Every structure is written in structure tokens, then in C-alpha cells.
C-alpha positions as protocol buffer text, in pm:
chain_id: "A"
residue {
  index: 1
  type: UNK
  ca { x: 1557 y: -871 z: -857 }
}
residue {
  index: 2
  type: UNK
  ca { x: 1739 y: -1147 z: -1042 }
}
residue {
  index: 3
  type: UNK
  ca { x: 1516 y: -1426 z: -1161 }
}
residue {
  index: 4
  type: UNK
  ca { x: 1636 y: -1780 z: -1204 }
}
residue {
  index: 5
  type: UNK
  ca { x: 1523 y: -2055 z: -1440 }
}
residue {
  index: 6
  type: UNK
  ca { x: 1356 y: -2359 z: -1289 }
}
residue {
  index: 7
  type: UNK
  ca { x: 1207 y: -2643 z: -1494 }
}
residue {
  index: 8
  type: UNK
  ca { x: 1187 y: -2430 z: -1803 }
}
residue {
  index: 9
  type: UNK
  ca { x: 1002 y: -2135 z: -1655 }
}
residue {
  index: 10
  type: UNK
  ca { x: 1106 y: -1806 z: -1501 }
}
residue {
  index: 11
  type: UNK
  ca { x: 1074 y: -1805 z: -1125 }
}
residue {
  index: 12
  type: UNK
  ca { x: 1063 y: -1473 z: -942 }
}
residue {
  index: 13
  type: UNK
  ca { x: 1180 y: -1383 z: -595 }
}
residue {
  index: 14
  type: UNK
  ca { x: 821 y: -1395 z: -467 }
}
residue {
  index: 15
  type: UNK
  ca { x: 720 y: -1719 z: -635 }
}
residue {
  index: 16
  type: UNK
  ca { x: 464 y: -1927 z: -440 }
}
residue {
  index: 17
  type: UNK
  ca { x: 373 y: -1624 z: -228 }
}
residue {
  index: 18
  type: UNK
  ca { x: 38 y: -1446 z: -211 }
}
residue {
  index: 19
  type: UNK
  ca { x: 13 y: -1069 z: -179 }
}
residue {
  index: 20
  type: UNK
  ca { x: -286 y: -852 z: -97 }
}
residue {
  index: 21
  type: UNK
  ca { x: -269 y: -488 z: -208 }
}
residue {
  index: 22
  type: UNK
  ca { x: -557 y: -272 z: -91 }
}
residue {
  index: 23
  type: UNK
  ca { x: -650 y: 5 z: -330 }
}
residue {
  index: 24
  type: UNK
  ca { x: -465 y: -179 z: -602 }
}
residue {
  index: 25
  type: UNK
  ca { x: -665 y: -68 z: -905 }
}
residue {
  index: 26
  type: UNK
  ca { x: -499 y: 269 z: -958 }
}
residue {
  index: 27
  type: UNK
  ca { x: -186 y: 473 z: -899 }
}
residue {
  index: 28
  type: UNK
  ca { x: 74 y: 353 z: -652 }
}
residue {
  index: 29
  type: UNK
  ca { x: -134 y: 50 z: -551 }
}
residue {
  index: 30
  type: UNK
  ca { x: -161 y: -64 z: -910 }
}
residue {
  index: 31
  type: UNK
  ca { x: 212 y: -23 z: -967 }
}
residue {
  index: 32
  type: UNK
  ca { x: 288 y: -223 z: -652 }
}
residue {
  index: 33
  type: UNK
  ca { x: 45 y: -501 z: -752 }
}
residue {
  index: 34
  type: UNK
  ca { x: 195 y: -529 z: -1100 }
}
residue {
  index: 35
  type: UNK
  ca { x: 551 y: -529 z: -968 }
}
residue {
  index: 36
  type: UNK
  ca { x: 482 y: -798 z: -706 }
}
residue {
  index: 37
  type: UNK
  ca { x: 314 y: -1009 z: -976 }
}
residue {
  index: 38
  type: UNK
  ca { x: 619 y: -972 z: -1201 }
}
residue {
  index: 39
  type: UNK
  ca { x: 829 y: -1097 z: -911 }
}
residue {
  index: 40
  type: UNK
  ca { x: 616 y: -1411 z: -898 }
}
residue {
  index: 41
  type: UNK
  ca { x: 353 y: -1344 z: -634 }
}
residue {
  index: 42
  type: UNK
  ca { x: -12 y: -1428 z: -677 }
}
residue {
  index: 43
  type: UNK
  ca { x: -174 y: -1089 z: -621 }
}
residue {
  index: 44
  type: UNK
  ca { x: -516 y: -996 z: -488 }
}
residue {
  index: 45
  type: UNK
  ca { x: -614 y: -632 z: -520 }
}
residue {
  index: 46
  type: UNK
  ca { x: -905 y: -448 z: -366 }
}
residue {
  index: 47
  type: UNK
  ca { x: -1101 y: -173 z: -536 }
}
residue {
  index: 48
  type: UNK
  ca { x: -1381 y: 48 z: -410 }
}
residue {
  index: 49
  type: UNK
  ca { x: -1604 y: 123 z: -709 }
}
residue {
  index: 50
  type: UNK
  ca { x: -1397 y: 126 z: -1029 }
}
residue {
  index: 51
  type: UNK
  ca { x: -1455 y: -230 z: -1149 }
}
residue {
  index: 52
  type: UNK
  ca { x: -1318 y: -167 z: -1502 }
}
residue {
  index: 53
  type: UNK
  ca { x: -989 y: -33 z: -1362 }
}
residue {
  index: 54
  type: UNK
  ca { x: -954 y: -338 z: -1137 }
}
residue {
  index: 55
  type: UNK
  ca { x: -1030 y: -571 z: -1427 }
}
residue {
  index: 56
  type: UNK
  ca { x: -765 y: -393 z: -1633 }
}
residue {
  index: 57
  type: UNK
  ca { x: -500 y: -452 z: -1366 }
}
residue {
  index: 58
  type: UNK
  ca { x: -590 y: -820 z: -1345 }
}
residue {
  index: 59
  type: UNK
  ca { x: -591 y: -854 z: -1724 }
}
residue {
  index: 60
  type: UNK
  ca { x: -250 y: -687 z: -1755 }
}
residue {
  index: 61
  type: UNK
  ca { x: -100 y: -916 z: -1492 }
}
residue {
  index: 62
  type: UNK
  ca { x: -248 y: -1221 z: -1665 }
}
residue {
  index: 63
  type: UNK
  ca { x: -115 y: -1101 z: -2001 }
}
residue {
  index: 64
  type: UNK
  ca { x: 235 y: -1096 z: -1853 }
}
residue {
  index: 65
  type: UNK
  ca { x: 197 y: -1452 z: -1726 }
}
residue {
  index: 66
  type: UNK
  ca { x: 109 y: -1361 z: -1369 }
}
residue {
  index: 67
  type: UNK
  ca { x: -175 y: -1453 z: -1136 }
}
residue {
  index: 68
  type: UNK
  ca { x: -420 y: -1199 z: -997 }
}
residue {
  index: 69
  type: UNK
  ca { x: -772 y: -1150 z: -870 }
}
residue {
  index: 70
  type: UNK
  ca { x: -975 y: -840 z: -783 }
}
residue {
  index: 71
  type: UNK
  ca { x: -1188 y: -808 z: -468 }
}
residue {
  index: 72
  type: UNK
  ca { x: -1444 y: -532 z: -420 }
}
residue {
  index: 73
  type: UNK
  ca { x: -1407 y: -358 z: -83 }
}
residue {
  index: 74
  type: UNK
  ca { x: -1492 y: -10 z: 37 }
}
residue {
  index: 75
  type: UNK
  ca { x: -1321 y: 122 z: 347 }
}
residue {
  index: 76
  type: UNK
  ca { x: -1419 y: 378 z: 605 }
}
residue {
  index: 77
  type: UNK
  ca { x: -1711 y: 210 z: 782 }
}
residue {
  index: 78
  type: UNK
  ca { x: -1733 y: -25 z: 1077 }
}
residue {
  index: 79
  type: UNK
  ca { x: -1678 y: -392 z: 985 }
}
residue {
  index: 80
  type: UNK
  ca { x: -1515 y: -297 z: 654 }
}
residue {
  index: 81
  type: UNK
  ca { x: -1211 y: -514 z: 730 }
}
residue {
  index: 82
  type: UNK
  ca { x: -1424 y: -818 z: 812 }
}
residue {
  index: 83
  type: UNK
  ca { x: -1619 y: -777 z: 488 }
}
residue {
  index: 84
  type: UNK
  ca { x: -1299 y: -739 z: 287 }
}
residue {
  index: 85
  type: UNK
  ca { x: -1149 y: -1055 z: 434 }
}
residue {
  index: 86
  type: UNK
  ca { x: -1470 y: -1250 z: 368 }
}
residue {
  index: 87
  type: UNK
  ca { x: -1449 y: -1148 z: 2 }
}
residue {
  index: 88
  type: UNK
  ca { x: -1079 y: -1234 z: -4 }
}
residue {
  index: 89
  type: UNK
  ca { x: -1144 y: -1579 z: 143 }
}
residue {
  index: 90
  type: UNK
  ca { x: -1400 y: -1646 z: -128 }
}
residue {
  index: 91
  type: UNK
  ca { x: -1148 y: -1554 z: -398 }
}
residue {
  index: 92
  type: UNK
  ca { x: -834 y: -1709 z: -246 }
}
residue {
  index: 93
  type: UNK
  ca { x: -924 y: -2054 z: -109 }
}
residue {
  index: 94
  type: UNK
  ca { x: -613 y: -2115 z: 103 }
}
residue {
  index: 95
  type: UNK
  ca { x: -664 y: -1781 z: 289 }
}
residue {
  index: 96
  type: UNK
  ca { x: -288 y: -1728 z: 312 }
}
residue {
  index: 97
  type: UNK
  ca { x: -134 y: -1382 z: 277 }
}
residue {
  index: 98
  type: UNK
  ca { x: 244 y: -1369 z: 275 }
}
residue {
  index: 99
  type: UNK
  ca { x: 258 y: -998 z: 188 }
}
residue {
  index: 100
  type: UNK
  ca { x: -2 y: -745 z: 304 }
}
residue {
  index: 101
  type: UNK
  ca { x: 19 y: -396 z: 155 }
}
residue {
  index: 102
  type: UNK
  ca { x: -211 y: -145 z: 322 }
}
residue {
  index: 103
  type: UNK
  ca { x: -225 y: 108 z: 41 }
}
residue {
  index: 104
  type: UNK
  ca { x: -591 y: 218 z: 21 }
}
residue {
  index: 105
  type: UNK
  ca { x: -637 y: 571 z: 144 }
}
residue {
  index: 106
  type: UNK
  ca { x: -807 y: 904 z: 83 }
}
residue {
  index: 107
  type: UNK
  ca { x: -665 y: 1254 z: 70 }
}
residue {
  index: 108
  type: UNK
  ca { x: -793 y: 1556 z: 260 }
}
residue {
  index: 109
  type: UNK
  ca { x: -684 y: 1909 z: 172 }
}
residue {
  index: 110
  type: UNK
  ca { x: -796 y: 2166 z: 427 }
}
residue {
  index: 111
  type: UNK
  ca { x: -625 y: 2358 z: 702 }
}
residue {
  index: 112
  type: UNK
  ca { x: -751 y: 2358 z: 1060 }
}
residue {
  index: 113
  type: UNK
  ca { x: -980 y: 2657 z: 1001 }
}
residue {
  index: 114
  type: UNK
  ca { x: -1158 y: 2482 z: 714 }
}
residue {
  index: 115
  type: UNK
  ca { x: -1161 y: 2116 z: 816 }
}
residue {
  index: 116
  type: UNK
  ca { x: -1503 y: 1974 z: 899 }
}
residue {
  index: 117
  type: UNK
  ca { x: -1569 y: 1699 z: 1150 }
}
residue {
  index: 118
  type: UNK
  ca { x: -1708 y: 1480 z: 872 }
}
residue {
  index: 119
  type: UNK
  ca { x: -1389 y: 1518 z: 667 }
}
residue {
  index: 120
  type: UNK
  ca { x: -1177 y: 1450 z: 974 }
}
residue {
  index: 121
  type: UNK
  ca { x: -1373 y: 1134 z: 1059 }
}
residue {
  index: 122
  type: UNK
  ca { x: -1362 y: 1010 z: 700 }
}
residue {
  index: 123
  type: UNK
  ca { x: -986 y: 1045 z: 650 }
}
residue {
  index: 124
  type: UNK
  ca { x: -906 y: 883 z: 983 }
}
residue {
  index: 125
  type: UNK
  ca { x: -1155 y: 602 z: 924 }
}
residue {
  index: 126
  type: UNK
  ca { x: -1004 y: 507 z: 588 }
}
residue {
  index: 127
  type: UNK
  ca { x: -637 y: 583 z: 650 }
}
residue {
  index: 128
  type: UNK
  ca { x: -599 y: 464 z: 1009 }
}
residue {
  index: 129
  type: UNK
  ca { x: -890 y: 256 z: 1136 }
}
residue {
  index: 130
  type: UNK
  ca { x: -921 y: 37 z: 828 }
}
residue {
  index: 131
  type: UNK
  ca { x: -553 y: -71 z: 816 }
}
residue {
  index: 132
  type: UNK
  ca { x: -563 y: -137 z: 1191 }
}
residue {
  index: 133
  type: UNK
  ca { x: -851 y: -381 z: 1166 }
}
residue {
  index: 134
  type: UNK
  ca { x: -734 y: -527 z: 834 }
}
residue {
  index: 135
  type: UNK
  ca { x: -422 y: -636 z: 1020 }
}
residue {
  index: 136
  type: UNK
  ca { x: -616 y: -749 z: 1327 }
}
residue {
  index: 137
  type: UNK
  ca { x: -843 y: -973 z: 1120 }
}
residue {
  index: 138
  type: UNK
  ca { x: -556 y: -1079 z: 895 }
}
residue {
  index: 139
  type: UNK
  ca { x: -303 y: -1196 z: 1152 }
}
residue {
  index: 140
  type: UNK
  ca { x: -422 y: -1556 z: 1136 }
}
residue {
  index: 141
  type: UNK
  ca { x: -368 y: -1551 z: 760 }
}
residue {
  index: 142
  type: UNK
  ca { x: -12 y: -1413 z: 767 }
}
residue {
  index: 143
  type: UNK
  ca { x: 248 y: -1686 z: 815 }
}
residue {
  index: 144
  type: UNK
  ca { x: 563 y: -1653 z: 1021 }
}
residue {
  index: 145
  type: UNK
  ca { x: 817 y: -1466 z: 811 }
}
residue {
  index: 146
  type: UNK
  ca { x: 548 y: -1262 z: 635 }
}
residue {
  index: 147
  type: UNK
  ca { x: 557 y: -897 z: 536 }
}
residue {
  index: 148
  type: UNK
  ca { x: 332 y: -603 z: 620 }
}
residue {
  index: 149
  type: UNK
  ca { x: 387 y: -279 z: 429 }
}
residue {
  index: 150
  type: UNK
  ca { x: 186 y: 28 z: 529 }
}
residue {
  index: 151
  type: UNK
  ca { x: 183 y: 301 z: 264 }
}
residue {
  index: 152
  type: UNK
  ca { x: 240 y: 622 z: 457 }
}
residue {
  index: 153
  type: UNK
  ca { x: 344 y: 962 z: 321 }
}
residue {
  index: 154
  type: UNK
  ca { x: 614 y: 1223 z: 341 }
}
residue {
  index: 155
  type: UNK
  ca { x: 334 y: 1441 z: 479 }
}
residue {
  index: 156
  type: UNK
  ca { x: 382 y: 1265 z: 813 }
}
residue {
  index: 157
  type: UNK
  ca { x: 719 y: 1438 z: 867 }
}
residue {
  index: 158
  type: UNK
  ca { x: 673 y: 1768 z: 681 }
}
residue {
  index: 159
  type: UNK
  ca { x: 474 y: 2072 z: 797 }
}
residue {
  index: 160
  type: UNK
  ca { x: 186 y: 2097 z: 547 }
}
residue {
  index: 161
  type: UNK
  ca { x: -93 y: 2296 z: 715 }
}
residue {
  index: 162
  type: UNK
  ca { x: -320 y: 2251 z: 413 }
}
residue {
  index: 163
  type: UNK
  ca { x: -311 y: 1875 z: 463 }
}
residue {
  index: 164
  type: UNK
  ca { x: -303 y: 1868 z: 843 }
}
residue {
  index: 165
  type: UNK
  ca { x: -554 y: 1585 z: 885 }
}
residue {
  index: 166
  type: UNK
  ca { x: -405 y: 1374 z: 608 }
}
residue {
  index: 167
  type: UNK
  ca { x: -55 y: 1412 z: 747 }
}
residue {
  index: 168
  type: UNK
  ca { x: -181 y: 1324 z: 1094 }
}
residue {
  index: 169
  type: UNK
  ca { x: -332 y: 1000 z: 966 }
}
residue {
  index: 170
  type: UNK
  ca { x: -3 y: 899 z: 812 }
}
residue {
  index: 171
  type: UNK
  ca { x: 187 y: 982 z: 1131 }
}
residue {
  index: 172
  type: UNK
  ca { x: -59 y: 759 z: 1315 }
}
residue {
  index: 173
  type: UNK
  ca { x: 4 y: 485 z: 1059 }
}
residue {
  index: 174
  type: UNK
  ca { x: 379 y: 512 z: 1123 }
}
residue {
  index: 175
  type: UNK
  ca { x: 321 y: 463 z: 1497 }
}
residue {
  index: 176
  type: UNK
  ca { x: 102 y: 165 z: 1413 }
}
residue {
  index: 177
  type: UNK
  ca { x: 392 y: 24 z: 1210 }
}
residue {
  index: 178
  type: UNK
  ca { x: 636 y: 71 z: 1497 }
}
residue {
  index: 179
  type: UNK
  ca { x: 419 y: -111 z: 1749 }
}
residue {
  index: 180
  type: UNK
  ca { x: 326 y: -391 z: 1512 }
}
residue {
  index: 181
  type: UNK
  ca { x: 692 y: -452 z: 1430 }
}
residue {
  index: 182
  type: UNK
  ca { x: 768 y: -499 z: 1799 }
}
residue {
  index: 183
  type: UNK
  ca { x: 472 y: -732 z: 1857 }
}
residue {
  index: 184
  type: UNK
  ca { x: 518 y: -944 z: 1547 }
}
residue {
  index: 185
  type: UNK
  ca { x: 897 y: -961 z: 1552 }
}
residue {
  index: 186
  type: UNK
  ca { x: 905 y: -1296 z: 1737 }
}
residue {
  index: 187
  type: UNK
  ca { x: 714 y: -1444 z: 1443 }
}
residue {
  index: 188
  type: UNK
  ca { x: 967 y: -1312 z: 1193 }
}
residue {
  index: 189
  type: UNK
  ca { x: 705 y: -1083 z: 1038 }
}
residue {
  index: 190
  type: UNK
  ca { x: 852 y: -752 z: 928 }
}
residue {
  index: 191
  type: UNK
  ca { x: 639 y: -439 z: 937 }
}
residue {
  index: 192
  type: UNK
  ca { x: 748 y: -121 z: 764 }
}
residue {
  index: 193
  type: UNK
  ca { x: 599 y: 205 z: 644 }
}
residue {
  index: 194
  type: UNK
  ca { x: 668 y: 321 z: 290 }
}
residue {
  index: 195
  type: UNK
  ca { x: 639 y: 699 z: 262 }
}
residue {
  index: 196
  type: UNK
  ca { x: 603 y: 844 z: -91 }
}
residue {
  index: 197
  type: UNK
  ca { x: 634 y: 1210 z: -169 }
}
residue {
  index: 198
  type: UNK
  ca { x: 445 y: 1388 z: -446 }
}
residue {
  index: 199
  type: UNK
  ca { x: 379 y: 1120 z: -706 }
}
residue {
  index: 200
  type: UNK
  ca { x: 228 y: 1149 z: -1053 }
}
residue {
  index: 201
  type: UNK
  ca { x: -96 y: 956 z: -1002 }
}
residue {
  index: 202
  type: UNK
  ca { x: -461 y: 1010 z: -1088 }
}
residue {
  index: 203
  type: UNK
  ca { x: -513 y: 1151 z: -737 }
}
residue {
  index: 204
  type: UNK
  ca { x: -279 y: 1438 z: -822 }
}
residue {
  index: 205
  type: UNK
  ca { x: -371 y: 1471 z: -1188 }
}
residue {
  index: 206
  type: UNK
  ca { x: -602 y: 1770 z: -1145 }
}
residue {
  index: 207
  type: UNK
  ca { x: -320 y: 2002 z: -1042 }
}
residue {
  index: 208
  type: UNK
  ca { x: -1 y: 1819 z: -1137 }
}
residue {
  index: 209
  type: UNK
  ca { x: -50 y: 1713 z: -1498 }
}
residue {
  index: 210
  type: UNK
  ca { x: -223 y: 2020 z: -1633 }
}
residue {
  index: 211
  type: UNK
  ca { x: -5 y: 2288 z: -1477 }
}
residue {
  index: 212
  type: UNK
  ca { x: 361 y: 2289 z: -1575 }
}
residue {
  index: 213
  type: UNK
  ca { x: 442 y: 2553 z: -1312 }
}
residue {
  index: 214
  type: UNK
  ca { x: 286 y: 2341 z: -1037 }
}
residue {
  index: 215
  type: UNK
  ca { x: 476 y: 2035 z: -1155 }
}
residue {
  index: 216
  type: UNK
  ca { x: 804 y: 2228 z: -1162 }
}
residue {
  index: 217
  type: UNK
  ca { x: 736 y: 2353 z: -809 }
}
residue {
  index: 218
  type: UNK
  ca { x: 662 y: 2001 z: -690 }
}
residue {
  index: 219
  type: UNK
  ca { x: 977 y: 1868 z: -856 }
}
residue {
  index: 220
  type: UNK
  ca { x: 1185 y: 2136 z: -687 }
}
residue {
  index: 221
  type: UNK
  ca { x: 1082 y: 2005 z: -344 }
}
residue {
  index: 222
  type: UNK
  ca { x: 1275 y: 1683 z: -405 }
}
residue {
  index: 223
  type: UNK
  ca { x: 1652 y: 1668 z: -383 }
}
residue {
  index: 224
  type: UNK
  ca { x: 1647 y: 1447 z: -693 }
}
residue {
  index: 225
  type: UNK
  ca { x: 1468 y: 1721 z: -885 }
}
residue {
  index: 226
  type: UNK
  ca { x: 1157 y: 1551 z: -1018 }
}
residue {
  index: 227
  type: UNK
  ca { x: 812 y: 1429 z: -926 }
}
residue {
  index: 228
  type: UNK
  ca { x: 795 y: 1063 z: -831 }
}
residue {
  index: 229
  type: UNK
  ca { x: 644 y: 795 z: -1052 }
}
residue {
  index: 230
  type: UNK
  ca { x: 436 y: 503 z: -923 }
}
residue {
  index: 231
  type: UNK
  ca { x: 711 y: 264 z: -1034 }
}
residue {
  index: 232
  type: UNK
  ca { x: 958 y: 443 z: -806 }
}
residue {
  index: 233
  type: UNK
  ca { x: 743 y: 349 z: -508 }
}
residue {
  index: 234
  type: UNK
  ca { x: 658 y: 1 z: -635 }
}
residue {
  index: 235
  type: UNK
  ca { x: 1022 y: -96 z: -669 }
}
residue {
  index: 236
  type: UNK
  ca { x: 1086 y: -9 z: -304 }
}
residue {
  index: 237
  type: UNK
  ca { x: 775 y: -203 z: -200 }
}
residue {
  index: 238
  type: UNK
  ca { x: 908 y: -505 z: -389 }
}
residue {
  index: 239
  type: UNK
  ca { x: 1233 y: -482 z: -197 }
}
residue {
  index: 240
  type: UNK
  ca { x: 1053 y: -462 z: 137 }
}
residue {
  index: 241
  type: UNK
  ca { x: 844 y: -764 z: 37 }
}
residue {
  index: 242
  type: UNK
  ca { x: 1148 y: -970 z: -52 }
}
residue {
  index: 243
  type: UNK
  ca { x: 1386 y: -1178 z: 158 }
}
residue {
  index: 244
  type: UNK
  ca { x: 1651 y: -911 z: 96 }
}
residue {
  index: 245
  type: UNK
  ca { x: 1466 y: -688 z: 346 }
}
residue {
  index: 246
  type: UNK
  ca { x: 1441 y: -955 z: 615 }
}
residue {
  index: 247
  type: UNK
  ca { x: 1645 y: -747 z: 865 }
}
residue {
  index: 248
  type: UNK
  ca { x: 1447 y: -424 z: 828 }
}
residue {
  index: 249
  type: UNK
  ca { x: 1142 y: -375 z: 1048 }
}
residue {
  index: 250
  type: UNK
  ca { x: 966 y: -94 z: 1232 }
}
residue {
  index: 251
  type: UNK
  ca { x: 1108 y: 163 z: 993 }
}
residue {
  index: 252
  type: UNK
  ca { x: 963 y: 444 z: 785 }
}
residue {
  index: 253
  type: UNK
  ca { x: 1129 y: 409 z: 445 }
}
residue {
  index: 254
  type: UNK
  ca { x: 1142 y: 753 z: 286 }
}
residue {
  index: 255
  type: UNK
  ca { x: 1041 y: 743 z: -79 }
}
residue {
  index: 256
  type: UNK
  ca { x: 1012 y: 1116 z: -143 }
}
residue {
  index: 257
  type: UNK
  ca { x: 1323 y: 1162 z: -355 }
}
residue {
  index: 258
  type: UNK
  ca { x: 1470 y: 1365 z: -71 }
}
residue {
  index: 259
  type: UNK
  ca { x: 1185 y: 1612 z: -14 }
}
residue {
  index: 260
  type: UNK
  ca { x: 1252 y: 1868 z: 255 }
}
residue {
  index: 261
  type: UNK
  ca { x: 1623 y: 1796 z: 298 }
}
């Protein structure tokens, strides 16, 4: 985005806006938080347990002249959204959220013969139920013309039996996006899903960074011939958050580098 000078300071495209990025202390969430802050937004991030990582994100944003705060919130239990918003309200006095990024999620790698009921319940609770009620409790905080971005996955459209539950949660999230976009359209609020493919994050580090053959295989799945980087996803999120994306809603924006074409 092109910044412009105003009264001697650099003003970004998201200046005077507030963004909330759940799961913003690591990986894709962190990259999105840092990018939105560079574009001028005041950014609140949530983290589950890694306080030092969250502090590091906030410190980095502050070092670059941005504004950020970290809010502790664990997802996957009843009333988690209400607790998160209470913590947010304590940290952000005006309670306004112009850009909501539902990024927090958990993975689940097991096929149908191996998947336990506990694992199934956990992945759906975090990846589907939590975003649903975060939005429900947050609607009064999102102004007309706001943005909701749900971080989905390419696994929602590809057959991956070893991640059947995870992919199902992301497909459910895409349906959530579609219905929200229809309901909130009269308020000018856009709602879109952002679907990354295999991305080089800490979540994938155990198999992706230490195994060159695995990384080459993952890269070969994408038409663009490489594994995604968090910044690749963050840049698309910044576009969806901006006024440039005002006429896009109810869509799943593929950010897989062309996986499965």
C-alpha cells in the first residue's frame, strides 16, 4: 500500500483503525498483526500461553513506531469468547474493532480410523465454535464498514484424509463466512475467508524445516513451486482489510500458491 505524508508523519492505509488478530503471537497470525500495524492500525493480539512470544510481537511493533497490545485468551471452552472480549475491553478502552481476524486455530492429523472423539471435539471447538461466538459477541464493537477475515485453509477444498477433521473445520468456517457476509452486507461489513496452503510456520517446523525431501514435496504441490511464507498470507490479509477490498465479500480467497491445480 502507498503511504502518504500528513503533518510530518507517515500515515498508513489503516490509520485510526483498530484490529484484533486472534492467535497473533506466532506464525501467520504474527505476520498479519505486524503487517496491519505497519499499515497504521492499532493492533490487539491474543495468545494462549506463550507470553514471551506475545510480548516480542508487541515490542517489535512498538519498535517500528506502531501501536499494539497483547491479550491472554485460550479458546476451545464454553464462554471463551466472552472472556476474550472482557480482556480486550480492559486493554482497549473504546471497545471498537474495525478489523477482526479470526486466526487462532489448532491442527489435527489423523484419518477417520484413528481420530478420537476428544480430538474431534477439540478441533471443532477451537476452529469453529470459538470464531462463531467471537463474532457474535463482537458485532456491537464492529462499526459499519468494518472487516472480518476468517483464516481458513486449502485443506477445506482438497482431499486430505489424514487431516479430515481439520479440513472439515475449515470448510465449516467458509460456510460461516458466506452466511455472515450475507447478513452483515447491509452494514457495509465485508466478511471473507483467507485460505493458506502449506506455510513455513512453527506449527509445521517439525516436518518441514528439518526434512529437505518433505519441503521439496510440499513445494511441488503449489503451482508457484515453493512453500508459502507467513508474509505471503499477511499481505493478502492487509488487502482484505483495506478499502481496496471494499467490493469483495463472502469469498474464499485462495492463498495456497495454486495448490492442487
